Amino acid sequence: MKKVILLAAVALGAMSAQAQQAVEAPKFFDNWSVSLVGGGTTPIEEISEIGKVRGIVGIEIEKQVTPILALGLEGNWGINTSYNTGVNVFDDQYAGVYGAINLNKLFGACKCKSTLFEVEAVAGAGWGRYYDKNYTKANWATGYGADHNFFGTKAGLNLNFNVSKLITIALKPSVTWNMSDDLKLDGSSSASASYDARYAKFNLMAGLTFHLGNKGFKCVKPYDQAEVDALNAQINDLRAQNDACNGKVKALAAENAALAADLAACNKKLAEKPVVKEVKVDNTNSVRYVYFKVGSSKIAADQKPNVEMIASYLKSHADSKVVVKGYASPEGSKELNEKLAAARAEAVKTMLVKTYKIAADRIEATGQGIGKMFEEDSWNRVSICTLEKK
């Protein structure tokens, strides 16, 4: 009985552990199974004698209560192989209840997931009966007893191979004890419960288990009010931050709308009054063009011949001068383009003075800002040089 009590305590501990694991259990009709078992049985005192092994068959109906603990009903019948017990097909039977503890899940990290191979510790108790139609007091000493009932206990292992979610094949070694028979030669017995090897049988059976409505188990995180309160506090803080961000977004949107209105007003003003008036260019020999690259006031090599032609004309006509007007295309800010236009005019003047030794008082160089003479913007990056007589 101590072994049964110990196994029951382990089962209760397993149930407690499952409660701490916060296992979400399926409904009552889920996780049932039916097992068909069969194998051999022999008294423990005769376990070394292969010839004394008898056949045994049985059935088990089981409910998986938690991932670790299962409860079940079982019935086993020993096949009659002795002439002494008459014509019965079965000479003994055992029917009882049992509990099974899954050791893999008890000691493993994953409580709710099955593996291919699992080991269960099994313990139970029940009712047994011996059948002997030929019993007489004269043959009692031969070791056979009359028809009678007894209280029995059982302990063993289930070595389970989970072939699929619906099928399990198991090897089931176990020992069954007759707890109530202390047989005497006169045919009487005394109710003396004990784990005596003389009244024990070793069973080795194989089982085929069919799982019915197998929904398994779902492990969930335990509910913790303190943790929930902390998370709610974080959510409220994030909401406050979000509200503050929304306020900033609205303020920036208003500021953006004001800037857009200012920009629209500036664009309207520029359309009504251009930065630089359009000029009519006289495409004669008295006008020369020096073009520049975007953002640059440096005279490129391919534009230097135009400057040289201006210098040649000034040298040939001592009474002439040149008016240089620098322009910029619309890209960039107004202030930048005004500086760039002036620098382009000054670049032509500087080359005429330093390279070609033209007197500075014969050159008038001014920046005109953004030019709109040509439809092609790149052509408006230019210094227009007009040759004039004094």
Coordinates of C-alpha atoms in Angstrom, one line a residue:
M1 CA 0.0 0.0 0.0
K2 CA 2.9 2.4 0.6
K3 CA 3.8 2.2 -3.1
V4 CA 0.3 3.1 -4.1
I5 CA 0.2 6.0 -1.7
L6 CA 3.6 7.2 -3.0
L7 CA 2.4 7.1 -6.6
A8 CA -0.8 8.8 -5.7
A9 CA 1.3 11.6 -4.0
V10 CA 3.3 11.9 -7.2
A11 CA 0.1 12.2 -9.2
L12 CA -1.2 14.9 -7.0
G13 CA 2.1 16.8 -7.3
A14 CA 1.8 16.4 -11.1
M15 CA -1.7 17.9 -11.0
S16 CA -0.4 20.8 -8.9
A17 CA 2.5 21.4 -11.3
Q18 CA 0.0 21.4 -14.2
A19 CA -2.1 24.0 -12.4
Q20 CA 1.0 26.2 -12.1
Q21 CA 1.7 25.6 -15.8
A22 CA -1.7 27.1 -16.6
V23 CA -2.8 24.3 -18.9
E24 CA -5.9 25.1 -20.9
A25 CA -7.7 21.7 -20.8
P26 CA -10.0 20.4 -23.5
K27 CA -13.6 19.4 -22.8
F28 CA -14.7 16.2 -20.9
F29 CA -15.2 14.1 -24.0
D30 CA -11.8 15.0 -25.5
N31 CA -8.6 12.9 -25.0
W32 CA -10.1 9.5 -24.4
S33 CA -8.4 6.3 -25.7
V34 CA -9.1 2.6 -25.9
S35 CA -6.2 0.1 -25.8
L36 CA -6.2 -3.6 -26.7
V37 CA -3.5 -5.5 -24.9
G38 CA -2.1 -9.0 -24.9
G39 CA 1.0 -10.9 -23.8
G40 CA 2.2 -13.3 -21.2
T41 CA 2.0 -13.7 -17.4
T42 CA 3.7 -15.9 -14.9
P43 CA 4.1 -16.1 -11.1
I44 CA 7.2 -14.2 -10.0
E45 CA 8.5 -17.3 -8.2
E46 CA 8.4 -19.2 -11.6
I47 CA 9.5 -16.3 -13.8
S48 CA 12.6 -18.2 -14.9
E49 CA 10.6 -21.1 -16.2
I50 CA 9.5 -20.2 -19.7
G51 CA 7.1 -23.1 -19.8
K52 CA 5.0 -21.7 -17.0
V53 CA 4.2 -18.5 -18.9
R54 CA 0.5 -18.2 -19.8
G55 CA -1.3 -15.9 -22.2
I56 CA -3.1 -12.8 -21.0
V57 CA -5.4 -10.4 -22.9
G58 CA -7.1 -7.3 -21.8
I59 CA -8.7 -3.9 -22.6
E60 CA -8.1 -0.4 -21.2
I61 CA -10.2 2.7 -21.3
E62 CA -8.3 5.9 -20.4
K63 CA -8.9 9.6 -20.0
Q64 CA -5.9 12.0 -20.2
V65 CA -6.7 14.4 -17.4
T66 CA -3.7 16.7 -17.7
P67 CA -0.6 16.5 -19.9
I68 CA 1.1 14.5 -17.1
L69 CA -1.7 12.5 -15.5
A70 CA -4.1 10.0 -17.0
L71 CA -6.8 7.9 -15.3
G72 CA -8.2 4.7 -16.6
L73 CA -10.2 1.4 -16.2
E74 CA -8.7 -1.9 -17.2
G75 CA -9.6 -5.5 -17.4
N76 CA -7.2 -8.5 -17.8
W77 CA -8.0 -12.2 -18.3
G78 CA -5.5 -15.0 -17.9
I79 CA -5.8 -17.8 -20.5
N80 CA -6.4 -21.3 -19.0
T81 CA -3.5 -23.7 -19.7
S82 CA -4.0 -26.1 -16.8
Y83 CA -6.2 -29.1 -16.7
N84 CA -6.7 -28.6 -13.0
T85 CA -9.1 -25.7 -13.4
G86 CA -11.6 -27.5 -15.5
V87 CA -13.0 -26.3 -18.8
N88 CA -12.9 -22.5 -18.3
V89 CA -11.2 -20.5 -21.1
F90 CA -9.9 -18.1 -18.5
D91 CA -8.7 -19.2 -15.1
D92 CA -8.3 -15.7 -13.5
Q93 CA -9.3 -12.1 -14.1
Y94 CA -8.5 -8.7 -12.8
A95 CA -10.5 -5.5 -13.2
G96 CA -9.4 -2.2 -11.7
V97 CA -8.6 1.5 -11.9
Y98 CA -5.2 3.0 -12.4
G99 CA -3.3 6.2 -12.8
A100 CA -0.5 6.9 -15.2
I101 CA 2.1 9.6 -14.9
N102 CA 4.0 10.7 -18.0
L103 CA 7.6 10.9 -16.8
N104 CA 8.9 12.7 -20.0
K105 CA 6.5 15.6 -19.4
L106 CA 6.9 15.5 -15.6
F107 CA 10.6 16.1 -15.8
G108 CA 10.8 17.7 -19.3
A109 CA 10.6 21.3 -20.3
C110 CA 7.6 20.9 -22.7
K111 CA 4.4 19.9 -20.9
C112 CA 1.9 20.1 -23.7
K113 CA 3.8 18.5 -26.6
S114 CA 4.1 14.8 -27.2
T115 CA 7.3 13.1 -28.4
L116 CA 7.9 9.9 -30.4
F117 CA 8.9 7.9 -27.3
E118 CA 7.5 8.5 -23.8
V119 CA 7.6 6.6 -20.5
E120 CA 4.7 6.4 -18.1
A121 CA 4.7 5.1 -14.5
V122 CA 1.5 3.2 -13.8
A123 CA -0.1 2.2 -10.5
G124 CA -3.6 0.9 -9.7
A125 CA -5.9 -1.3 -7.6
G126 CA -8.8 -3.5 -8.3
W127 CA -10.8 -6.7 -7.9
G128 CA -9.6 -10.1 -9.0
R129 CA -11.0 -13.6 -9.2
Y130 CA -9.6 -17.1 -9.6
Y131 CA -11.7 -19.8 -11.3
D132 CA -11.3 -23.6 -10.5
K133 CA -14.1 -25.9 -11.1
N134 CA -12.2 -29.0 -10.0
Y135 CA -11.4 -27.7 -6.5
T136 CA -11.5 -30.1 -3.5
K137 CA -9.7 -29.9 -0.2
A138 CA -7.7 -32.9 -1.2
N139 CA -6.0 -31.1 -4.1
W140 CA -5.5 -27.8 -2.2
A141 CA -1.9 -28.8 -1.3
T142 CA -1.1 -29.0 -5.1
G143 CA -1.3 -25.2 -5.2
Y144 CA -4.6 -24.6 -6.7
G145 CA -7.4 -22.8 -4.9
A146 CA -11.1 -22.7 -5.2
D147 CA -13.2 -20.1 -7.0
H148 CA -12.8 -16.9 -4.9
N149 CA -12.3 -13.1 -5.2
F150 CA -9.3 -11.1 -4.0
F151 CA -8.1 -7.5 -3.7
G152 CA -5.2 -6.7 -5.9
T153 CA -2.8 -3.9 -6.7
K154 CA -0.7 -3.2 -9.7
A155 CA 2.5 -1.3 -10.6
G156 CA 4.4 -1.0 -13.9
L157 CA 5.6 1.0 -16.8
N158 CA 4.2 1.9 -20.2
L159 CA 6.9 2.4 -22.9
N160 CA 4.9 4.3 -25.5
F161 CA 5.8 4.8 -29.1
N162 CA 3.5 7.5 -30.5
V163 CA 3.2 6.4 -34.2
S164 CA 0.7 9.2 -34.9
K165 CA -1.8 11.5 -33.1
L166 CA -4.3 8.7 -33.3
I167 CA -2.2 5.5 -32.7
T168 CA 0.2 4.5 -30.0
I169 CA 2.1 1.2 -29.7
A170 CA 3.2 0.3 -26.2
L171 CA 5.2 -2.3 -24.3
K172 CA 3.7 -2.8 -20.8
P173 CA 5.7 -4.6 -18.1
S174 CA 3.9 -4.8 -14.7
V175 CA 3.5 -6.7 -11.5
T176 CA 0.1 -7.6 -10.0
W177 CA -0.1 -8.5 -6.3
N178 CA -2.8 -10.5 -4.5
M179 CA -3.2 -8.4 -1.4
S180 CA -5.9 -10.4 0.5
D181 CA -5.0 -14.1 0.2
D182 CA -2.7 -15.7 2.8
L183 CA -3.5 -19.2 1.6
K184 CA -3.4 -22.2 3.9
L185 CA -3.5 -25.9 3.2
D186 CA -6.9 -26.4 4.8
G187 CA -8.4 -24.1 2.2
S188 CA -8.9 -21.1 4.5
S189 CA -7.4 -17.7 4.0
S190 CA -6.7 -14.7 6.2
A191 CA -7.0 -11.1 5.0
S192 CA -3.4 -10.1 5.3
A193 CA -2.5 -7.5 2.8
S194 CA 1.2 -7.6 1.9
Y195 CA 3.5 -7.3 -1.1
D196 CA 4.5 -11.0 -1.1
A197 CA 6.3 -12.4 -4.1
R198 CA 4.4 -15.8 -3.5
Y199 CA 1.2 -14.0 -4.4
A200 CA 2.5 -11.8 -7.3
K201 CA 2.5 -12.2 -11.0
F202 CA 4.8 -10.6 -13.6
N203 CA 3.0 -9.4 -16.8
L204 CA 4.6 -8.5 -20.0
M205 CA 2.1 -7.2 -22.5
A206 CA 2.0 -5.2 -25.7
G207 CA -0.8 -2.7 -26.4
L208 CA -2.3 -1.0 -29.4
T209 CA -4.0 2.3 -28.4
F210 CA -6.6 4.2 -30.4
H211 CA -7.0 7.9 -29.4
L212 CA -10.5 9.2 -29.6
G213 CA -11.2 13.0 -29.9
N214 CA -7.5 13.7 -29.3
K215 CA -7.4 17.5 -28.9
G216 CA -4.2 17.6 -26.8
F217 CA -3.5 20.3 -24.4
K218 CA -2.6 24.0 -24.7
C219 CA -0.1 25.6 -22.3
V220 CA -0.9 29.2 -21.6
K221 CA 0.9 31.8 -19.6
P222 CA -0.5 32.1 -16.1
Y223 CA -2.6 35.2 -15.4
D224 CA -0.7 37.7 -13.2
Q225 CA -2.7 40.7 -12.1
A226 CA 0.5 42.7 -11.2
E227 CA 1.9 42.1 -14.6
V228 CA -1.4 43.1 -16.2
D229 CA -1.5 46.3 -14.2
A230 CA 2.1 47.1 -15.2
L231 CA 1.2 46.6 -18.9
N232 CA -1.9 48.8 -18.5
A233 CA 0.3 51.5 -17.0
Q234 CA 2.6 51.2 -20.0
I235 CA -0.3 51.4 -22.4
N236 CA -1.7 54.5 -20.7
D237 CA 1.8 56.1 -20.9
L238 CA 2.1 55.3 -24.6
R239 CA -1.4 56.8 -25.2
A240 CA -0.3 60.0 -23.5
Q241 CA 2.8 60.1 -25.6
N242 CA 0.7 59.5 -28.7
D243 CA -1.7 62.3 -27.8
A244 CA 1.3 64.6 -27.3
C245 CA 2.7 63.6 -30.7
N246 CA -0.7 64.2 -32.3
G247 CA -0.7 67.7 -30.9
K248 CA 2.8 68.3 -32.3
V249 CA 1.6 67.0 -35.7
K250 CA -1.4 69.4 -35.7
A251 CA 0.9 72.3 -34.9
L252 CA 3.4 71.4 -37.6
A253 CA 0.5 70.9 -40.1
A254 CA -0.8 74.4 -39.3
E255 CA 2.8 75.8 -39.7
N256 CA 3.1 74.0 -43.0
A257 CA -0.2 75.4 -44.2
A258 CA 1.0 78.9 -43.3
L259 CA 4.3 78.4 -45.2
A260 CA 2.4 77.0 -48.2
A261 CA 0.3 80.1 -48.2
D262 CA 3.4 82.3 -48.1
L263 CA 4.9 80.3 -50.9
A264 CA 1.8 80.6 -53.1
A265 CA 1.8 84.4 -52.5
C266 CA 5.5 84.7 -53.5
N267 CA 4.9 82.6 -56.6
K268 CA 2.0 84.9 -57.6
K269 CA 4.1 88.0 -57.0
L270 CA 7.0 86.6 -59.1
A271 CA 4.6 85.8 -61.9
E272 CA 3.2 89.3 -61.9
K273 CA 6.7 91.0 -61.7
P274 CA 9.6 89.0 -63.1
V275 CA 13.0 89.3 -61.4
V276 CA 14.6 90.3 -64.7
K277 CA 12.8 91.9 -67.6
E278 CA 13.0 90.1 -70.9
V279 CA 15.6 91.6 -73.2
K280 CA 15.6 91.5 -76.9
V281 CA 18.8 90.1 -78.2
D282 CA 20.2 91.5 -81.5
N283 CA 21.7 88.5 -83.1
T284 CA 24.3 90.5 -85.1
N285 CA 28.1 90.5 -85.1
S286 CA 28.1 93.0 -82.3
V287 CA 26.8 90.4 -79.7
R288 CA 28.7 87.5 -78.3
Y289 CA 27.6 84.8 -75.9
V290 CA 29.7 83.0 -73.2
Y291 CA 27.8 80.0 -71.7
F292 CA 28.5 78.5 -68.3
K293 CA 27.9 75.2 -66.6
V294 CA 25.2 74.9 -64.0
G295 CA 26.2 76.5 -60.7
S296 CA 29.6 77.7 -62.2
S297 CA 31.1 81.1 -63.0
K298 CA 34.3 79.6 -64.5
I299 CA 34.7 80.1 -68.3
A300 CA 35.0 76.6 -69.9
A301 CA 37.6 75.9 -72.6
D302 CA 35.0 75.7 -75.4
Q303 CA 33.8 79.2 -74.5
K304 CA 37.2 81.0 -74.5
P305 CA 37.1 81.5 -78.3
N306 CA 34.0 83.7 -77.8
V307 CA 36.0 85.9 -75.3
E308 CA 38.9 86.0 -77.7
M309 CA 36.7 87.3 -80.5
I310 CA 35.5 90.1 -78.2
A311 CA 39.1 91.0 -77.3
S312 CA 40.1 91.0 -81.0
Y313 CA 37.2 93.4 -81.9
L314 CA 38.1 95.7 -79.0
K315 CA 41.8 95.8 -80.1
S316 CA 40.8 96.5 -83.7
H317 CA 38.3 99.2 -82.7
A318 CA 40.0 101.5 -80.2
D319 CA 36.8 103.6 -80.0
S320 CA 34.7 100.7 -78.9
K321 CA 33.7 99.2 -75.5
V322 CA 31.8 96.0 -74.4
V323 CA 28.8 95.7 -72.1
V324 CA 28.8 92.3 -70.3
K325 CA 25.5 91.2 -68.6
G326 CA 25.6 88.0 -66.6
Y327 CA 22.5 85.8 -66.2
A328 CA 21.5 82.6 -64.2
S329 CA 18.9 79.9 -64.9
P330 CA 16.0 79.5 -62.4
E331 CA 17.4 76.6 -60.4
G332 CA 18.3 77.5 -56.8
S333 CA 17.5 80.4 -54.6
K334 CA 17.1 84.0 -55.8
E335 CA 20.1 85.2 -53.7
L336 CA 22.4 82.5 -55.1
N337 CA 21.4 83.2 -58.7
E338 CA 22.0 87.0 -58.3
K339 CA 25.5 86.3 -57.0
L340 CA 26.1 83.7 -59.8
A341 CA 25.0 86.1 -62.5
A342 CA 27.3 88.9 -61.3
A343 CA 30.2 86.4 -61.0
R344 CA 29.7 85.3 -64.6
A345 CA 29.8 88.9 -65.9
E346 CA 32.9 89.6 -63.8
A347 CA 34.6 86.4 -65.1
V348 CA 34.4 87.7 -68.7
K349 CA 35.7 91.1 -67.7
T350 CA 38.6 89.5 -65.7
M351 CA 39.7 87.4 -68.7
L352 CA 39.6 90.4 -71.0
V353 CA 41.7 92.4 -68.7
K354 CA 44.2 89.8 -67.5
T355 CA 44.5 87.6 -70.5
Y356 CA 44.0 90.0 -73.4
K357 CA 45.2 93.3 -71.7
I358 CA 42.0 95.2 -72.4
A359 CA 41.5 98.4 -70.3
A360 CA 39.0 97.9 -67.5
D361 CA 37.3 101.2 -68.3
R362 CA 36.3 99.8 -71.7
I363 CA 34.3 97.0 -70.0
E364 CA 31.0 97.3 -68.2
A365 CA 30.1 94.1 -66.3
T366 CA 26.9 93.7 -64.3
G367 CA 24.8 90.8 -63.0
Q368 CA 21.2 90.7 -64.1
G369 CA 20.0 87.8 -61.9
I370 CA 17.7 85.2 -63.4
G371 CA 17.4 85.2 -67.2
K372 CA 14.3 84.3 -69.2
M373 CA 15.5 85.0 -72.7
F374 CA 15.5 81.4 -73.9
E375 CA 13.1 78.5 -73.4
E376 CA 16.0 76.2 -72.8
D377 CA 17.0 76.9 -69.2
S378 CA 20.6 75.9 -69.8
W379 CA 21.0 78.7 -72.4
N380 CA 20.1 81.2 -69.7
R381 CA 23.3 80.4 -67.9
V382 CA 25.1 83.0 -70.0
S383 CA 27.0 86.3 -70.2
I384 CA 25.7 88.4 -73.1
C385 CA 28.5 90.7 -74.4
T386 CA 27.4 93.6 -76.6
L387 CA 30.0 95.6 -78.5
E388 CA 29.4 99.3 -78.7
K389 CA 31.2 102.3 -80.1
K390 CA 31.8 105.2 -77.7

